[in-house]
PDB file of N, CA, C and O in Angstrom:
ATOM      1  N   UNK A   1      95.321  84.073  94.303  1.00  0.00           N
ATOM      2  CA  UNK A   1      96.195  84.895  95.126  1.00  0.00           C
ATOM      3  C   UNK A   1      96.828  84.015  96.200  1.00  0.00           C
ATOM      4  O   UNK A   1      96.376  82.987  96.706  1.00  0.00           O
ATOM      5  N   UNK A   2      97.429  84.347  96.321  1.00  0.00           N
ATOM      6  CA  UNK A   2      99.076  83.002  97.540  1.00  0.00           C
ATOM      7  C   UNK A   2      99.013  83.924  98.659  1.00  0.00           C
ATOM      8  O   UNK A   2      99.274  85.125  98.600  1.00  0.00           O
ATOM      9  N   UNK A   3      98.627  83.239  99.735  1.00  0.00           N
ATOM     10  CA  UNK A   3      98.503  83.763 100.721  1.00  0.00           C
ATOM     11  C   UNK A   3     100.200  83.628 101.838  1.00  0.00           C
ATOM     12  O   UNK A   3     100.453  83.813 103.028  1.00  0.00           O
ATOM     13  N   UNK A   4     100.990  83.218 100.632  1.00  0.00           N
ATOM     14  CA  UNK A   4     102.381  83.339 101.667  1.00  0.00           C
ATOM     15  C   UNK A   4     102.338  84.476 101.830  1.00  0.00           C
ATOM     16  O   UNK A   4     101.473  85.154 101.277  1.00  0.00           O
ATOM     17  N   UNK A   5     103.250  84.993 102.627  1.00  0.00           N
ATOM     18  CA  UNK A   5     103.829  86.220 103.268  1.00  0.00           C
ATOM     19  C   UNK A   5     103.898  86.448 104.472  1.00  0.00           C
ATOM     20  O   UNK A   5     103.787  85.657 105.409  1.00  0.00           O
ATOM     21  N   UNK A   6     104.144  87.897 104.476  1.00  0.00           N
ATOM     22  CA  UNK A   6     104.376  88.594 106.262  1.00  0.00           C
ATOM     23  C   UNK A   6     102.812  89.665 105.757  1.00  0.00           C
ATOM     24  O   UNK A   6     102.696  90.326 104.725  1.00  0.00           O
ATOM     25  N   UNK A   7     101.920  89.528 106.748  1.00  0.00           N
ATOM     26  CA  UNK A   7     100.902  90.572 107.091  1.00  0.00           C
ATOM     27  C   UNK A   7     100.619  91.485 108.774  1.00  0.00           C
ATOM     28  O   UNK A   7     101.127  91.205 109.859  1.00  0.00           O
ATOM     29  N   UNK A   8     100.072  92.112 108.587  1.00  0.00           N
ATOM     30  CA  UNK A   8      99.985  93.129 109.820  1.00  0.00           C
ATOM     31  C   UNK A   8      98.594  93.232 109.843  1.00  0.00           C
ATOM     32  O   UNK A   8      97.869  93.330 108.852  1.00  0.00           O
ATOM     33  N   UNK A   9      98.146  93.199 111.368  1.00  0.00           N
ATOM     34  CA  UNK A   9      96.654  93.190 111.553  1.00  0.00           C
ATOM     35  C   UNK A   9      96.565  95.118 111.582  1.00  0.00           C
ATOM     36  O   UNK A   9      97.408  95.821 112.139  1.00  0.00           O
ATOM     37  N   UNK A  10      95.790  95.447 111.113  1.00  0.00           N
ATOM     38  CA  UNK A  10      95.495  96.933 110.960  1.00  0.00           C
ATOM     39  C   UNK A  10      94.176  97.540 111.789  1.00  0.00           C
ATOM     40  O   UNK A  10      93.204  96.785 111.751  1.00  0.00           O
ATOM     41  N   UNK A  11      94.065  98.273 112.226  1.00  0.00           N
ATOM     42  CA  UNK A  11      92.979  98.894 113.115  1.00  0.00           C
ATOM     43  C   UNK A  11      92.679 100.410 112.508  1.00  0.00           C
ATOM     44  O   UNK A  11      93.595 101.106 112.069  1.00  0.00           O
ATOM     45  N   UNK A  12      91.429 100.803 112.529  1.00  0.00           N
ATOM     46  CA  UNK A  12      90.913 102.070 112.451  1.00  0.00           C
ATOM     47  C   UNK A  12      90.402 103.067 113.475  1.00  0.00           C
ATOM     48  O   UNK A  12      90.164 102.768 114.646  1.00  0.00           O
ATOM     49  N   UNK A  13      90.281 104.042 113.047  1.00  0.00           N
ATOM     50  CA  UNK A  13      89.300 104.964 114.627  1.00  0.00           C
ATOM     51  C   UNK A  13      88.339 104.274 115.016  1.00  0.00           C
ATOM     52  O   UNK A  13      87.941 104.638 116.123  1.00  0.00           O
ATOM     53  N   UNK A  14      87.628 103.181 114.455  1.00  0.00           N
ATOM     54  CA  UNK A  14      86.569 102.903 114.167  1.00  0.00           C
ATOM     55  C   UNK A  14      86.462 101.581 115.622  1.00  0.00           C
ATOM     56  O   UNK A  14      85.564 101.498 116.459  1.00  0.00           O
ATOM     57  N   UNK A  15      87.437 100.891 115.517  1.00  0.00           N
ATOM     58  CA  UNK A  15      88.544 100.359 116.229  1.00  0.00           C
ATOM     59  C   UNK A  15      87.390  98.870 115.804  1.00  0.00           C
ATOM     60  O   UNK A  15      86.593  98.157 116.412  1.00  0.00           O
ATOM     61  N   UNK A  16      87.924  99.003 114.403  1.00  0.00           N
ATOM     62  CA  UNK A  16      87.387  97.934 113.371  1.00  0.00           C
ATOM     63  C   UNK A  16      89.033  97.336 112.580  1.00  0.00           C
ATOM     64  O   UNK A  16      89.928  98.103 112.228  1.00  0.00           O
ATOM     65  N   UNK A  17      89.078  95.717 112.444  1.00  0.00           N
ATOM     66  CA  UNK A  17      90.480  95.489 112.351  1.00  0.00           C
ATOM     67  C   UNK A  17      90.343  95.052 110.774  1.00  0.00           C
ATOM     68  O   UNK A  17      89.394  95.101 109.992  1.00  0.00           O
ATOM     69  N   UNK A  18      91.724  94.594 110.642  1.00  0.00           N
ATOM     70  CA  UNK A  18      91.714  94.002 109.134  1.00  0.00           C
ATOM     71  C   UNK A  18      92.657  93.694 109.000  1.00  0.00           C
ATOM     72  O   UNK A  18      93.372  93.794 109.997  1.00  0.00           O
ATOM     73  N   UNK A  19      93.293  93.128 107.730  1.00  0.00           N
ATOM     74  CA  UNK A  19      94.884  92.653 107.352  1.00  0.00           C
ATOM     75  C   UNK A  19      95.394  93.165 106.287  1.00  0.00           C
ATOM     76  O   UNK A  19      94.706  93.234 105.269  1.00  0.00           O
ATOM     77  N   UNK A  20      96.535  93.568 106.307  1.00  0.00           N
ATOM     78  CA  UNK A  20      97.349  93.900 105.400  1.00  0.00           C
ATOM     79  C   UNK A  20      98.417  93.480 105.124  1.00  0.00           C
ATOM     80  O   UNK A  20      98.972  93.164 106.176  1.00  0.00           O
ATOM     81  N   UNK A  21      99.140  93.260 104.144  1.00  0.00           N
ATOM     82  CA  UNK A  21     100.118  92.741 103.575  1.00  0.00           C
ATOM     83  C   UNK A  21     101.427  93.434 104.265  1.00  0.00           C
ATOM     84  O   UNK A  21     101.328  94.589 103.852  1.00  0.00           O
ATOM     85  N   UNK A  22     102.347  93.394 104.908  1.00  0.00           N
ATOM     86  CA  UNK A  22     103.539  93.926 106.103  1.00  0.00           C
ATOM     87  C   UNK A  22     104.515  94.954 104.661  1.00  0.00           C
ATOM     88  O   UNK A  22     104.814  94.135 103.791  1.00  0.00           O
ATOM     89  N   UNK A  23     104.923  96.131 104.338  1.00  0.00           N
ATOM     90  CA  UNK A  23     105.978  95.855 103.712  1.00  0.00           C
ATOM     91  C   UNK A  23     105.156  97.177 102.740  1.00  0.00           C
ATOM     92  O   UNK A  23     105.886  98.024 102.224  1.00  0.00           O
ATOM     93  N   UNK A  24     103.736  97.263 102.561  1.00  0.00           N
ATOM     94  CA  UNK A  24     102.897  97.880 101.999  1.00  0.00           C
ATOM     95  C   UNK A  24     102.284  99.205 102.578  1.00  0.00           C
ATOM     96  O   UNK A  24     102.081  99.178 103.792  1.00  0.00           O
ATOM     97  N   UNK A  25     102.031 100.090 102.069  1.00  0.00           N
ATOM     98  CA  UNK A  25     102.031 101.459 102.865  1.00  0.00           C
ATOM     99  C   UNK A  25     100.140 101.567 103.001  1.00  0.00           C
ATOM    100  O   UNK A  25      99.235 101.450 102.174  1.00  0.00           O
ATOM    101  N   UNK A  26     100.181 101.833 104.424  1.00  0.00           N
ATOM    102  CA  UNK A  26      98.848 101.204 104.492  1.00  0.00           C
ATOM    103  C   UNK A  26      97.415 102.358 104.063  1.00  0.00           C
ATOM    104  O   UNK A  26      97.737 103.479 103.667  1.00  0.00           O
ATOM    105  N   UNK A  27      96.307 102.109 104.138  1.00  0.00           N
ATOM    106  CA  UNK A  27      95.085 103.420 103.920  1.00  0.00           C
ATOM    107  C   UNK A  27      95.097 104.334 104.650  1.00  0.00           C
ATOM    108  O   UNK A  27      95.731 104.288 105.704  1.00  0.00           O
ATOM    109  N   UNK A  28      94.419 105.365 104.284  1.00  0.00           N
ATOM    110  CA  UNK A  28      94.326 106.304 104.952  1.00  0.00           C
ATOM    111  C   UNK A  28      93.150 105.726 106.148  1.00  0.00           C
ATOM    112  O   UNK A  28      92.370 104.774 106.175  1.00  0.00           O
ATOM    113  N   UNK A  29      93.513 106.935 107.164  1.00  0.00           N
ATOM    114  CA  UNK A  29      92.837 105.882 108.274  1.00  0.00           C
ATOM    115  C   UNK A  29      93.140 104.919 109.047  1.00  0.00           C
ATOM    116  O   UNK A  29      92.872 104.928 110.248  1.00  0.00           O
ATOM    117  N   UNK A  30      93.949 103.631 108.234  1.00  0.00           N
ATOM    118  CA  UNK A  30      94.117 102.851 109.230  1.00  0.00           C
ATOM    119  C   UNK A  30      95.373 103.004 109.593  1.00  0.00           C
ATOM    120  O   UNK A  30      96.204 103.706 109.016  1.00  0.00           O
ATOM    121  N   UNK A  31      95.583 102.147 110.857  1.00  0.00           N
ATOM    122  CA  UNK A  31      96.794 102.103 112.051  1.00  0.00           C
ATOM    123  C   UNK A  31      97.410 100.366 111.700  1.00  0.00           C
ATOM    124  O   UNK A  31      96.701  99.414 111.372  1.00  0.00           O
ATOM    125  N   UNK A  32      98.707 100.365 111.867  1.00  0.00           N
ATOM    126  CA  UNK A  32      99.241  98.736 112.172  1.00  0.00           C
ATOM    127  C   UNK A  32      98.899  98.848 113.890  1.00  0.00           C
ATOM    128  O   UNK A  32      99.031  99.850 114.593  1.00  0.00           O
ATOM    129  N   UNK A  33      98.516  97.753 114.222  1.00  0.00           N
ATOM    130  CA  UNK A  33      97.783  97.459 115.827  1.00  0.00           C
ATOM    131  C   UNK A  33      99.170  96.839 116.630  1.00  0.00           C
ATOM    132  O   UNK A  33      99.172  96.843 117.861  1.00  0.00           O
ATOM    133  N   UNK A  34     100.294  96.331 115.904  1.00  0.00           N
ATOM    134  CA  UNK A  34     101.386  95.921 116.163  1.00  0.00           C
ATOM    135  C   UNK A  34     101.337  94.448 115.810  1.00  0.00           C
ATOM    136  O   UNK A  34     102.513  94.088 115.748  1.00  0.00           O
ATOM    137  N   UNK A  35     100.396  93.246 115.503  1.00  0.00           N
ATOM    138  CA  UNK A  35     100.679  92.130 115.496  1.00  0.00           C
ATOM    139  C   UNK A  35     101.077  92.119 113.946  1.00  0.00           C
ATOM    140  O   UNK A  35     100.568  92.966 113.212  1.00  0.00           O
ATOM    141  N   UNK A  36     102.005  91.148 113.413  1.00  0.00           N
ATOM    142  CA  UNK A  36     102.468  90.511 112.072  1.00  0.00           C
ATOM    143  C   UNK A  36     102.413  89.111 112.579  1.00  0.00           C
ATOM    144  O   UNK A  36     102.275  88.635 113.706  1.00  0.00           O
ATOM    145  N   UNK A  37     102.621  88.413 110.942  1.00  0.00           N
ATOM    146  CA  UNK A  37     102.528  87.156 111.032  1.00  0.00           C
ATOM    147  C   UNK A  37     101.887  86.952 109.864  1.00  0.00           C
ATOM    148  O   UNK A  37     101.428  87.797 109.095  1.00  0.00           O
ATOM    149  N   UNK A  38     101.886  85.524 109.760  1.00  0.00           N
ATOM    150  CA  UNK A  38     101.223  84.774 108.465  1.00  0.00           C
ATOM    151  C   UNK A  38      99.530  85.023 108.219  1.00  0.00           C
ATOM    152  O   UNK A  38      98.974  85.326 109.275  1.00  0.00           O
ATOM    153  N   UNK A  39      98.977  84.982 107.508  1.00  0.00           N
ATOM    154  CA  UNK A  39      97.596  85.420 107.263  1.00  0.00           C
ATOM    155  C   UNK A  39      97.089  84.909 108.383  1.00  0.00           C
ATOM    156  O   UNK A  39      96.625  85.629 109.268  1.00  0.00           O
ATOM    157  N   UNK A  40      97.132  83.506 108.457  1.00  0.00           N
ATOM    158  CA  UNK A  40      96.373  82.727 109.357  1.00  0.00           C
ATOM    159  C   UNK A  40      96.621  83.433 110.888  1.00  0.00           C
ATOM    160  O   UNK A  40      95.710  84.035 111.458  1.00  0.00           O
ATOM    161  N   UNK A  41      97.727  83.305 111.364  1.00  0.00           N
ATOM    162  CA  UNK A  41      98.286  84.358 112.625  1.00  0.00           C
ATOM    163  C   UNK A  41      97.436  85.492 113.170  1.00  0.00           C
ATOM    164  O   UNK A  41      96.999  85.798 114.279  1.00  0.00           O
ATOM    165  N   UNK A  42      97.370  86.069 111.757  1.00  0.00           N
ATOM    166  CA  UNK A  42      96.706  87.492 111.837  1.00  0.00           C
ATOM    167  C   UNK A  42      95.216  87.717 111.970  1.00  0.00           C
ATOM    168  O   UNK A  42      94.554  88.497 112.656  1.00  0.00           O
ATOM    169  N   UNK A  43      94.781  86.405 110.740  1.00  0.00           N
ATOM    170  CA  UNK A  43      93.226  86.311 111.416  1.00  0.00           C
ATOM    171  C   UNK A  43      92.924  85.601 112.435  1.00  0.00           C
ATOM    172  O   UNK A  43      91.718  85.523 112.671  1.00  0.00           O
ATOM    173  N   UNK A  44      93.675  85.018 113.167  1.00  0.00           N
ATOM    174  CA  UNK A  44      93.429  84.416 114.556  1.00  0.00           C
ATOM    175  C   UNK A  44      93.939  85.105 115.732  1.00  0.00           C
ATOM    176  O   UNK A  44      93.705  84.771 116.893  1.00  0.00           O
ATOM    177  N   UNK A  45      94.614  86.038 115.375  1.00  0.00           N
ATOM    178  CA  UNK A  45      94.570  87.349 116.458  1.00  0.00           C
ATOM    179  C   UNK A  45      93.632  88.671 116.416  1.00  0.00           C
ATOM    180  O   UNK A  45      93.726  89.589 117.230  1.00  0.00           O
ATOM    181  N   UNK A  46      92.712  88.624 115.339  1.00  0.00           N
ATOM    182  CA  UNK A  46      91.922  89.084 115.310  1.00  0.00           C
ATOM    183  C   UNK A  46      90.005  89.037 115.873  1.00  0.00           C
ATOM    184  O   UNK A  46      89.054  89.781 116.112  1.00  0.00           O
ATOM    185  N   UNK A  47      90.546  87.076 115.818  1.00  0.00           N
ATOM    186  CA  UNK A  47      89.304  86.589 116.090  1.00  0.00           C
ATOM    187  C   UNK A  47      89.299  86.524 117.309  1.00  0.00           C
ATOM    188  O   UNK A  47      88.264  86.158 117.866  1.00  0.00           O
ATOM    189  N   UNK A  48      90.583  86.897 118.154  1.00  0.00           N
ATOM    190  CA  UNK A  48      90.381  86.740 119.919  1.00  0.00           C
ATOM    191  C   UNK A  48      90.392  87.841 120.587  1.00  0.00           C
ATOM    192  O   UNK A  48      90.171  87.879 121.798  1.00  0.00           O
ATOM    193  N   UNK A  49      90.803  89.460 119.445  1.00  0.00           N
ATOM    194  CA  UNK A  49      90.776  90.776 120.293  1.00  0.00           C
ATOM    195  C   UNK A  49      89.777  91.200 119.621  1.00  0.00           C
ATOM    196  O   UNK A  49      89.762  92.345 120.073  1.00  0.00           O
ATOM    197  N   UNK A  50      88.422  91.153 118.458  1.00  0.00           N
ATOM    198  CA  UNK A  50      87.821  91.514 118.280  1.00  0.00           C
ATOM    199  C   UNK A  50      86.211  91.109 118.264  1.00  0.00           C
ATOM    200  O   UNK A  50      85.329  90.993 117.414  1.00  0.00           O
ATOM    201  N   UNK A  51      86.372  90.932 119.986  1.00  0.00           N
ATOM    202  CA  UNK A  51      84.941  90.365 120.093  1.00  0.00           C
ATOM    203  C   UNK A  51      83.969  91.120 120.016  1.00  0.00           C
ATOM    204  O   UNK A  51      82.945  90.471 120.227  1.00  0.00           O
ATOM    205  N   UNK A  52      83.714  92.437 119.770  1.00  0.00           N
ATOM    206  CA  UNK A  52      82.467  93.419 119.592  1.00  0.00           C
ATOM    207  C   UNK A  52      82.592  93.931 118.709  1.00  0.00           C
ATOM    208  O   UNK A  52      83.384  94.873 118.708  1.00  0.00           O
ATOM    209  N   UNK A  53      81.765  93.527 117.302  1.00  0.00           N
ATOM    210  CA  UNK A  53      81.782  94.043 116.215  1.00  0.00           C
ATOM    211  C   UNK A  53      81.044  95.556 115.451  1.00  0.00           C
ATOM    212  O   UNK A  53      81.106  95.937 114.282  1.00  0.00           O
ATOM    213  N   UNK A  54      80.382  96.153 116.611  1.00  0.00           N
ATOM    214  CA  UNK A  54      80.086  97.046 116.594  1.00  0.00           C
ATOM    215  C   UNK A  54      81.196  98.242 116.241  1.00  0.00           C
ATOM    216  O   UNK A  54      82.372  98.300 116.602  1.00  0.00           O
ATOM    217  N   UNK A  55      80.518  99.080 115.502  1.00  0.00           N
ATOM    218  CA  UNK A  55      81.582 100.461 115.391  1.00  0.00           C
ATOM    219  C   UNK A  55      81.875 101.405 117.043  1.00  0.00           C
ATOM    220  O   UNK A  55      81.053 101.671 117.919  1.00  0.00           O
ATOM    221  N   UNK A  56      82.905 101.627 116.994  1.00  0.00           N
ATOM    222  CA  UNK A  56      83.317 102.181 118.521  1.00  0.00           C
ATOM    223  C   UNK A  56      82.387 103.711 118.499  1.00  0.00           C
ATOM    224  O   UNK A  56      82.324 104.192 119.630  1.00  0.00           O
ATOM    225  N   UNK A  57      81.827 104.359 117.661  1.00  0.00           N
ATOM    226  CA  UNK A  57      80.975 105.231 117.460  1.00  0.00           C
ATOM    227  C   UNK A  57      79.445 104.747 117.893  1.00  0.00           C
ATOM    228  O   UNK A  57      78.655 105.352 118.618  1.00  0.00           O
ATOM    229  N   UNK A  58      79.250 103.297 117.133  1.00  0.00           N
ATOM    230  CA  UNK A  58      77.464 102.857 117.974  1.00  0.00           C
ATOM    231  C   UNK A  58      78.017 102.145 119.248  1.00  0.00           C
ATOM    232  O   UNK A  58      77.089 101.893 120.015  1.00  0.00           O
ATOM    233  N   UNK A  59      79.281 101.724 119.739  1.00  0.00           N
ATOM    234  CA  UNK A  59      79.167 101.586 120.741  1.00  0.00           C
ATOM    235  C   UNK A  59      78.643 102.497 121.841  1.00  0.00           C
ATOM    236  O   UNK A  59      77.627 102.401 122.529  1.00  0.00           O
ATOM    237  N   UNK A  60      79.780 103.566 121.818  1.00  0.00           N
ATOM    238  CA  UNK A  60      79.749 104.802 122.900  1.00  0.00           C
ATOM    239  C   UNK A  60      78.221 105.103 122.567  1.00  0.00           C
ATOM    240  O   UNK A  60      77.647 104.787 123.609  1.00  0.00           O
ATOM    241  N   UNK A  61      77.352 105.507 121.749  1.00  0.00           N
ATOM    242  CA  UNK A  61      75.959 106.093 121.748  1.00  0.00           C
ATOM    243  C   UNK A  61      75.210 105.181 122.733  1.00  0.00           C
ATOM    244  O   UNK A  61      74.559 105.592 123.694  1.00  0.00           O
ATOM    245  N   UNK A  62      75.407 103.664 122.318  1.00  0.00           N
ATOM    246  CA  UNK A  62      74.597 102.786 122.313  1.00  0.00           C
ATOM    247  C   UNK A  62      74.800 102.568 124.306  1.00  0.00           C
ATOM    248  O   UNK A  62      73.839 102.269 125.015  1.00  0.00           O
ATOM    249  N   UNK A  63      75.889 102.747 124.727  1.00  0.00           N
ATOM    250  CA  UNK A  63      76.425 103.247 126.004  1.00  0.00           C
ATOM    251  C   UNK A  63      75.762 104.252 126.719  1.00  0.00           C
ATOM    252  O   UNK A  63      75.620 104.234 127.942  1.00  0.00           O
ATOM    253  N   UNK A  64      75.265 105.318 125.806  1.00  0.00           N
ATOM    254  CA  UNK A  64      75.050 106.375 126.535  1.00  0.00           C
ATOM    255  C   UNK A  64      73.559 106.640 126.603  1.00  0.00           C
ATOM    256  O   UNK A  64      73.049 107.341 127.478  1.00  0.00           O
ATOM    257  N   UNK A  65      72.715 105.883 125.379  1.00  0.00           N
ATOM    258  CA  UNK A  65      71.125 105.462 126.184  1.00  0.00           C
ATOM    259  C   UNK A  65      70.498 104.985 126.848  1.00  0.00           C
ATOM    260  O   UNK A  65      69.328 105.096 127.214  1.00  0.00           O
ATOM    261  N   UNK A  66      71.946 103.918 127.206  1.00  0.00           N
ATOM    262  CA  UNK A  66      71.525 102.801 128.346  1.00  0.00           C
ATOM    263  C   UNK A  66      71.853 103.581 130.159  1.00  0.00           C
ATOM    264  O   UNK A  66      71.849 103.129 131.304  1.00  0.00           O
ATOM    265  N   UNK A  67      72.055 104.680 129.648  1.00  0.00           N
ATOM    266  CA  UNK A  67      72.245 105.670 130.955  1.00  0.00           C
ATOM    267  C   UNK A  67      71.023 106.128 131.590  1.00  0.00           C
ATOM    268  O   UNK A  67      71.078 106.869 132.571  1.00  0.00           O
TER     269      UNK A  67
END
């Protein structure tokens, strides 16, 4: 698979990211987050806004025992 192209970093409720191919109609569920760019682009804007890999669901819990 050729990783030329235009891709879009994608986000969920989950506010869990991923990539998609730009141009392609995306899953159910997910959101374009607004960044495009070349694969590489995309996973390196991913690797600097997605420093907590936790689901935004065990976050907030995990938030709310520490109360």
């Amino acid at each position: 698979m050729s990783d030329e192209g235009t891709y879009r970093v994608v986000r969920n409720d989950e506010e869990q990211y991923s990539i998609w191919r730009a141009g392609r109609e995306l899953p159910l569920g997910w959101y374009a987050e607004g960044t495009t760019g070349t694969r590489q682009e995309c996973l390196d804007h991913i690797g600097a806004v997605w420093t907590d890999m936790r689901p935004l669901s065990l976050r907030k819990q995990m938030d709310g025992a520490a109360v």
